[in-house]
Amino acid sequence: MIDVKALQNHLPSATWRKRLILFAKILVFSATVFIVVKEVNAKSIGVLVQNIFSAESRPILFLWFFLLSLLNLFLDALLWKKISDVNEVVGLRKATFHHLRSLSLAIITPYNVGEFGGKYRQHTAPIPQLKAIYLTYVFRFVKMSARNFIGSLALLYLIVNGVWRFMGTGESLLVVLLALLVVVFYFNMHRVIPLIANVPISGKKYLLPLKRILPSIWTKFQWFFLGCLKFLVYPTQFLLLLLVFDVGLIFTTALFAVILVYYSVSAFLPSLQLVDPVVKGGFGMLVLTQWGLSPELILLSATGVWLFNVAIPALVGGVFFMRLRSPKRDALHDSAH
């Protein structure tokens, strides 16, 4: 039998873990800032922006970019509604309202953990608050599973077709296998709940209500499908902005596959959503410049995607969050089921 206490004695303390995580974030942010400052030329950014108003510009692409931002918000709200429905049925408008307010906290916290607090505070009764935390975890895990799965398939496509040669076919198949294992765990996550539901915490079985949240496989498949659609929005928008700012750029399947891998991997970088354009832009300069994309083009496109999908919705959500709270408006029928 494993001695848990003995194992904990060999692990860093909670304080040191926090310091290590903070150090990693500062290191990643500092490195990406250095890359951005070193590589980006302000005049080149101005030239790219002027391309929007040139005779060769493609304004229809920017229109599609804007519509995809609305679709992104809709998919997030719809996914949250569908997941919330296993607890109690809510309307899409209510789910959208809750999601926007959560974004206002997520943008200022590492890995969007403020999203848990945002959805937690939208309930008043203890049991609905507990369920909200668990369902928010499911909401994030669905999107992470879908992102890994699509990114791994895109990587396999690039390796098999000889477009990218930094690893072999066997290694890329291993990446796909690992992504599939995460998906398999997602579809079997409900098996873990009965095992932990009866575990006492400070003498009380706080997790017992989670046993009532056991969605069917079909329901989980619907969530996963929505998660896949949701992930595809960001890379598509990034590609559209590349084509908007660089009128000479030509779309290729390989380029889109590289962008899928880029967004899949960059999501794991320790960062804050508030500085996400710098982190993703700096990382993109390391990955995407070899495909003929200029650092300025990468930074502009990453910032545009962040602005319309994160910053503006978070600002709207912040306005909602600052409003006087009304129990009838804020609570998702906070009753214990």
XYZ file of C-alpha atoms in Angstrom:
337
model
C 0.000 0.000 0.000
C 1.222 3.477 -0.854
C 1.927 5.682 2.140
C 0.253 8.927 1.056
C 1.618 10.957 3.954
C 5.155 9.764 3.297
C 4.751 10.636 -0.375
C 3.497 14.115 0.484
C 6.592 14.690 2.619
C 8.749 14.331 -0.496
C 6.666 16.770 -2.542
C 7.113 20.564 -2.512
C 4.858 22.399 -0.086
C 1.813 24.287 -1.330
C 3.704 27.572 -0.945
C 6.605 26.345 -3.037
C 4.272 24.934 -5.687
C 2.648 28.339 -6.008
C 6.066 29.966 -6.277
C 7.149 27.505 -8.973
C 3.979 28.093 -10.973
C 4.384 31.855 -10.631
C 8.020 31.569 -11.709
C 6.987 29.540 -14.775
C 4.417 32.164 -15.751
C 6.877 35.020 -15.333
C 9.497 33.093 -17.297
C 7.139 32.344 -20.198
C 5.806 35.897 -20.275
C 9.296 37.430 -20.126
C 10.560 35.135 -22.885
C 7.663 35.939 -25.186
C 7.982 39.683 -24.505
C 11.665 39.452 -25.409
C 10.838 37.643 -28.648
C 8.099 40.127 -29.556
C 10.263 43.193 -28.853
C 13.165 41.679 -30.772
C 11.238 40.521 -33.816
C 8.368 42.978 -34.308
C 8.790 46.133 -36.344
C 6.230 48.890 -35.737
C 6.460 50.176 -39.311
C 5.731 46.719 -40.671
C 2.617 46.525 -38.489
C 1.450 49.828 -39.970
C 1.919 48.494 -43.494
C -0.089 45.363 -42.690
C -2.935 47.423 -41.217
C -2.984 49.608 -44.328
C -3.516 46.473 -46.421
C -7.065 46.359 -45.071
C -7.848 49.551 -46.999
C -5.930 48.694 -50.162
C -7.532 47.867 -53.494
C -6.497 44.223 -53.098
C -8.108 43.917 -49.668
C -10.650 41.205 -48.962
C -13.249 42.816 -46.657
C -15.546 39.798 -46.939
C -12.977 37.821 -44.939
C -13.168 40.295 -42.062
C -16.949 39.997 -42.139
C -16.600 36.225 -41.796
C -14.141 36.803 -38.956
C -16.699 38.914 -37.100
C -19.477 36.377 -37.670
C -17.230 33.624 -36.322
C -16.745 35.685 -33.143
C -20.503 35.623 -32.658
C -20.518 31.902 -33.427
C -17.759 31.371 -30.849
C -19.833 33.057 -28.152
C -22.905 31.088 -29.206
C -21.050 27.755 -29.085
C -19.610 28.534 -25.648
C -23.037 29.499 -24.315
C -24.723 26.501 -25.974
C -22.123 24.098 -24.574
C -22.537 25.561 -21.095
C -26.326 25.303 -21.417
C -26.144 21.668 -22.524
C -23.825 20.806 -19.644
C -25.948 22.741 -17.146
C -29.060 20.899 -18.322
C -27.895 17.689 -16.620
C -28.352 19.565 -13.351
C -31.448 21.584 -14.259
C -32.687 22.956 -17.567
C -31.770 26.579 -18.301
C -32.446 28.840 -21.261
C -29.770 29.821 -23.766
C -30.102 33.474 -22.771
C -29.457 32.638 -19.119
C -26.501 30.433 -20.044
C -25.022 33.226 -22.186
C -25.453 35.713 -19.357
C -23.689 33.376 -16.914
C -20.887 32.608 -19.355
C -20.150 36.281 -20.055
C -19.937 37.095 -16.376
C -17.560 34.179 -15.827
C -15.303 35.472 -18.596
C -14.860 38.734 -16.704
C -13.131 36.818 -13.895
C -11.417 34.266 -16.124
C -9.489 36.931 -18.041
C -7.552 38.044 -14.955
C -6.718 34.608 -13.543
C -4.190 31.945 -14.665
C -5.649 29.176 -16.822
C -9.039 30.939 -16.564
C -9.597 29.539 -13.064
C -11.700 32.623 -12.306
C -14.336 30.955 -14.446
C -15.007 28.606 -11.526
C -15.522 31.536 -9.191
C -17.743 33.307 -11.694
C -20.112 30.386 -12.090
C -19.924 29.551 -8.390
C -21.072 33.047 -7.426
C -24.065 32.835 -9.730
C -25.722 30.491 -7.227
C -26.720 31.036 -3.636
C -27.460 27.549 -2.290
C -24.529 25.264 -1.336
C -25.510 22.245 -3.449
C -26.027 24.217 -6.704
C -22.698 25.969 -6.017
C -20.959 22.609 -5.675
C -22.565 21.351 -8.866
C -21.580 24.558 -10.673
C -17.908 24.013 -9.792
C -18.014 20.419 -11.007
C -19.895 21.302 -14.212
C -17.437 24.113 -14.934
C -14.653 21.544 -14.693
C -16.556 19.333 -17.154
C -17.092 22.360 -19.421
C -13.344 23.017 -19.536
C -12.398 19.335 -19.851
C -14.667 18.890 -22.870
C -12.979 21.761 -24.697
C -9.503 20.564 -23.707
C -10.213 17.028 -24.930
C -11.561 18.284 -28.259
C -8.613 20.658 -28.700
C -6.047 17.923 -28.066
C -7.814 15.482 -30.377
C -8.039 17.845 -33.353
C -4.532 19.182 -32.803
C -3.066 15.665 -32.724
C -4.820 14.734 -35.979
C -3.505 17.910 -37.616
C 0.013 17.027 -36.435
C -0.327 13.501 -37.834
C -1.436 14.955 -41.197
C 1.627 17.205 -41.347
C 4.051 14.415 -40.430
C 2.568 11.760 -42.731
C 2.565 14.145 -45.693
C 6.145 15.220 -45.047
C 5.192 18.836 -44.469
C 6.763 18.885 -41.010
C 9.748 16.670 -40.247
C 10.639 17.436 -36.647
C 9.307 14.017 -35.554
C 8.576 10.651 -37.132
C 5.261 9.003 -37.930
C 5.564 6.745 -34.892
C 5.957 9.676 -32.527
C 3.012 11.511 -34.091
C 0.862 8.375 -33.749
C 1.835 8.279 -30.075
C 0.606 11.867 -29.693
C -2.711 10.864 -31.297
C -2.930 7.869 -28.937
C -2.384 10.088 -25.892
C -5.074 12.481 -27.128
C -7.438 9.543 -27.639
C -6.752 8.325 -24.094
C -7.840 11.741 -22.797
C -11.027 11.469 -24.864
C -11.652 7.947 -23.530
C -11.215 9.226 -19.979
C -13.658 12.042 -20.729
C -16.331 9.559 -21.857
C -15.742 7.455 -18.747
C -15.389 10.264 -16.242
C -18.760 9.383 -14.736
C -17.249 6.160 -13.378
C -15.012 8.173 -11.046
C -17.878 10.061 -9.377
C -19.312 7.112 -7.380
C -15.791 6.366 -6.133
C -15.222 9.843 -4.702
C -18.795 10.793 -3.787
C -18.686 8.933 -0.467
C -15.267 10.228 0.534
C -15.705 12.293 3.714
C -14.216 15.788 3.802
C -13.898 17.152 7.333
C -16.369 14.493 8.418
C -19.013 15.321 5.774
C -19.749 13.812 2.366
C -19.804 17.081 0.420
C -19.410 15.347 -2.960
C -22.440 13.090 -2.568
C -24.743 15.342 -4.718
C -22.443 14.788 -7.700
C -23.744 11.212 -7.970
C -26.929 12.709 -9.398
C -25.017 14.209 -12.348
C -24.487 11.195 -14.589
C -25.074 12.133 -18.250
C -25.478 9.495 -20.935
C -22.794 8.650 -23.500
C -24.914 10.301 -26.214
C -25.096 13.501 -24.178
C -21.341 13.462 -23.712
C -20.870 12.935 -27.442
C -22.975 16.041 -28.108
C -20.784 18.017 -25.717
C -17.640 16.723 -27.401
C -18.953 17.631 -30.855
C -19.717 21.170 -29.681
C -16.232 21.328 -28.148
C -14.686 20.382 -31.499
C -16.684 23.050 -33.327
C -15.711 25.581 -30.674
C -11.986 24.830 -31.044
C -12.089 25.159 -34.833
C -13.297 28.774 -34.565
C -10.064 30.310 -33.227
C -7.697 28.764 -35.825
C -10.133 29.659 -38.614
C -10.301 33.256 -37.418
C -6.521 33.393 -37.134
C -6.220 32.175 -40.731
C -8.790 34.731 -41.914
C -6.847 37.572 -40.291
C -3.640 36.333 -41.905
C -5.378 36.563 -45.278
C -6.848 39.984 -44.438
C -3.552 41.566 -43.369
C -1.381 39.831 -45.994
C -3.182 40.134 -49.329
C -0.515 37.990 -51.009
C -0.935 35.024 -48.702
C -2.511 31.909 -50.208
C -4.566 29.393 -48.248
C -3.250 25.837 -48.053
C -4.422 22.842 -46.061
C -0.941 22.506 -44.575
C -1.017 26.087 -43.304
C -4.357 25.517 -41.598
C -3.085 22.263 -40.074
C -0.065 24.093 -38.653
C -2.362 26.722 -37.131
C -4.454 23.944 -35.547
C -1.321 22.490 -33.938
C -0.195 25.971 -32.866
C -3.459 26.752 -31.073
C -3.626 23.292 -29.531
C -0.117 23.499 -28.048
C -0.201 27.188 -27.071
C -3.225 26.565 -24.844
C -0.906 24.749 -22.409
C 1.424 27.705 -21.940
C 1.234 29.129 -18.409
C -0.231 32.576 -18.859
C -3.015 35.024 -18.089
C -5.766 35.693 -20.610
C -5.027 39.370 -20.035
C -1.611 39.029 -21.691
C -2.541 36.172 -24.006
C -1.799 38.080 -27.252
C 1.824 38.578 -26.193
C 2.301 34.958 -25.093
C 0.565 33.407 -28.094
C 2.154 35.947 -30.428
C 5.651 35.224 -29.114
C 5.108 31.479 -29.265
C 3.673 31.842 -32.765
C 6.857 33.573 -33.894
C 8.804 30.486 -32.866
C 6.447 28.091 -34.645
C 4.933 29.913 -37.615
C 7.680 32.134 -39.027
C 9.186 29.103 -40.778
C 6.018 29.032 -42.874
C 6.739 32.432 -44.360
C 4.621 34.421 -41.896
C 6.145 37.623 -40.562
C 6.307 38.236 -36.788
C 4.135 41.334 -37.215
C 1.491 39.358 -39.084
C 1.411 36.683 -36.376
C 1.155 39.220 -33.543
C -1.618 41.210 -35.260
C -3.662 38.103 -36.008
C -3.272 36.629 -32.516
C -4.273 39.971 -30.975
C -7.325 40.261 -33.225
C -8.574 36.803 -32.277
C -8.058 37.576 -28.582
C -9.710 40.993 -28.793
C -12.967 39.839 -30.371
C -13.298 36.517 -28.539
C -11.904 37.254 -25.086
C -11.412 40.948 -24.306
C -14.679 42.366 -25.622
C -16.903 39.542 -24.240
C -15.068 39.797 -20.890
C -15.712 43.549 -20.845
C -19.403 42.943 -21.481
C -19.409 40.256 -18.807
C -17.720 42.658 -16.392
C -20.563 45.114 -16.896
C -23.055 42.352 -16.089
C -21.014 41.310 -13.070
C -21.031 44.835 -11.646
C -24.793 45.097 -11.804
C -26.763 44.784 -8.595
C -27.355 41.112 -8.013
C -30.926 39.952 -7.973
C -31.653 36.454 -6.618
C -34.285 35.922 -9.303
C -31.860 36.920 -12.031
C -28.654 35.386 -10.730
C -29.746 32.029 -9.436
C -30.233 29.085 -11.731
C -33.316 28.081 -9.745
C -31.013 27.354 -6.816
C -32.825 24.350 -5.504
C -31.262 21.131 -4.320
C -32.003 18.169 -6.521
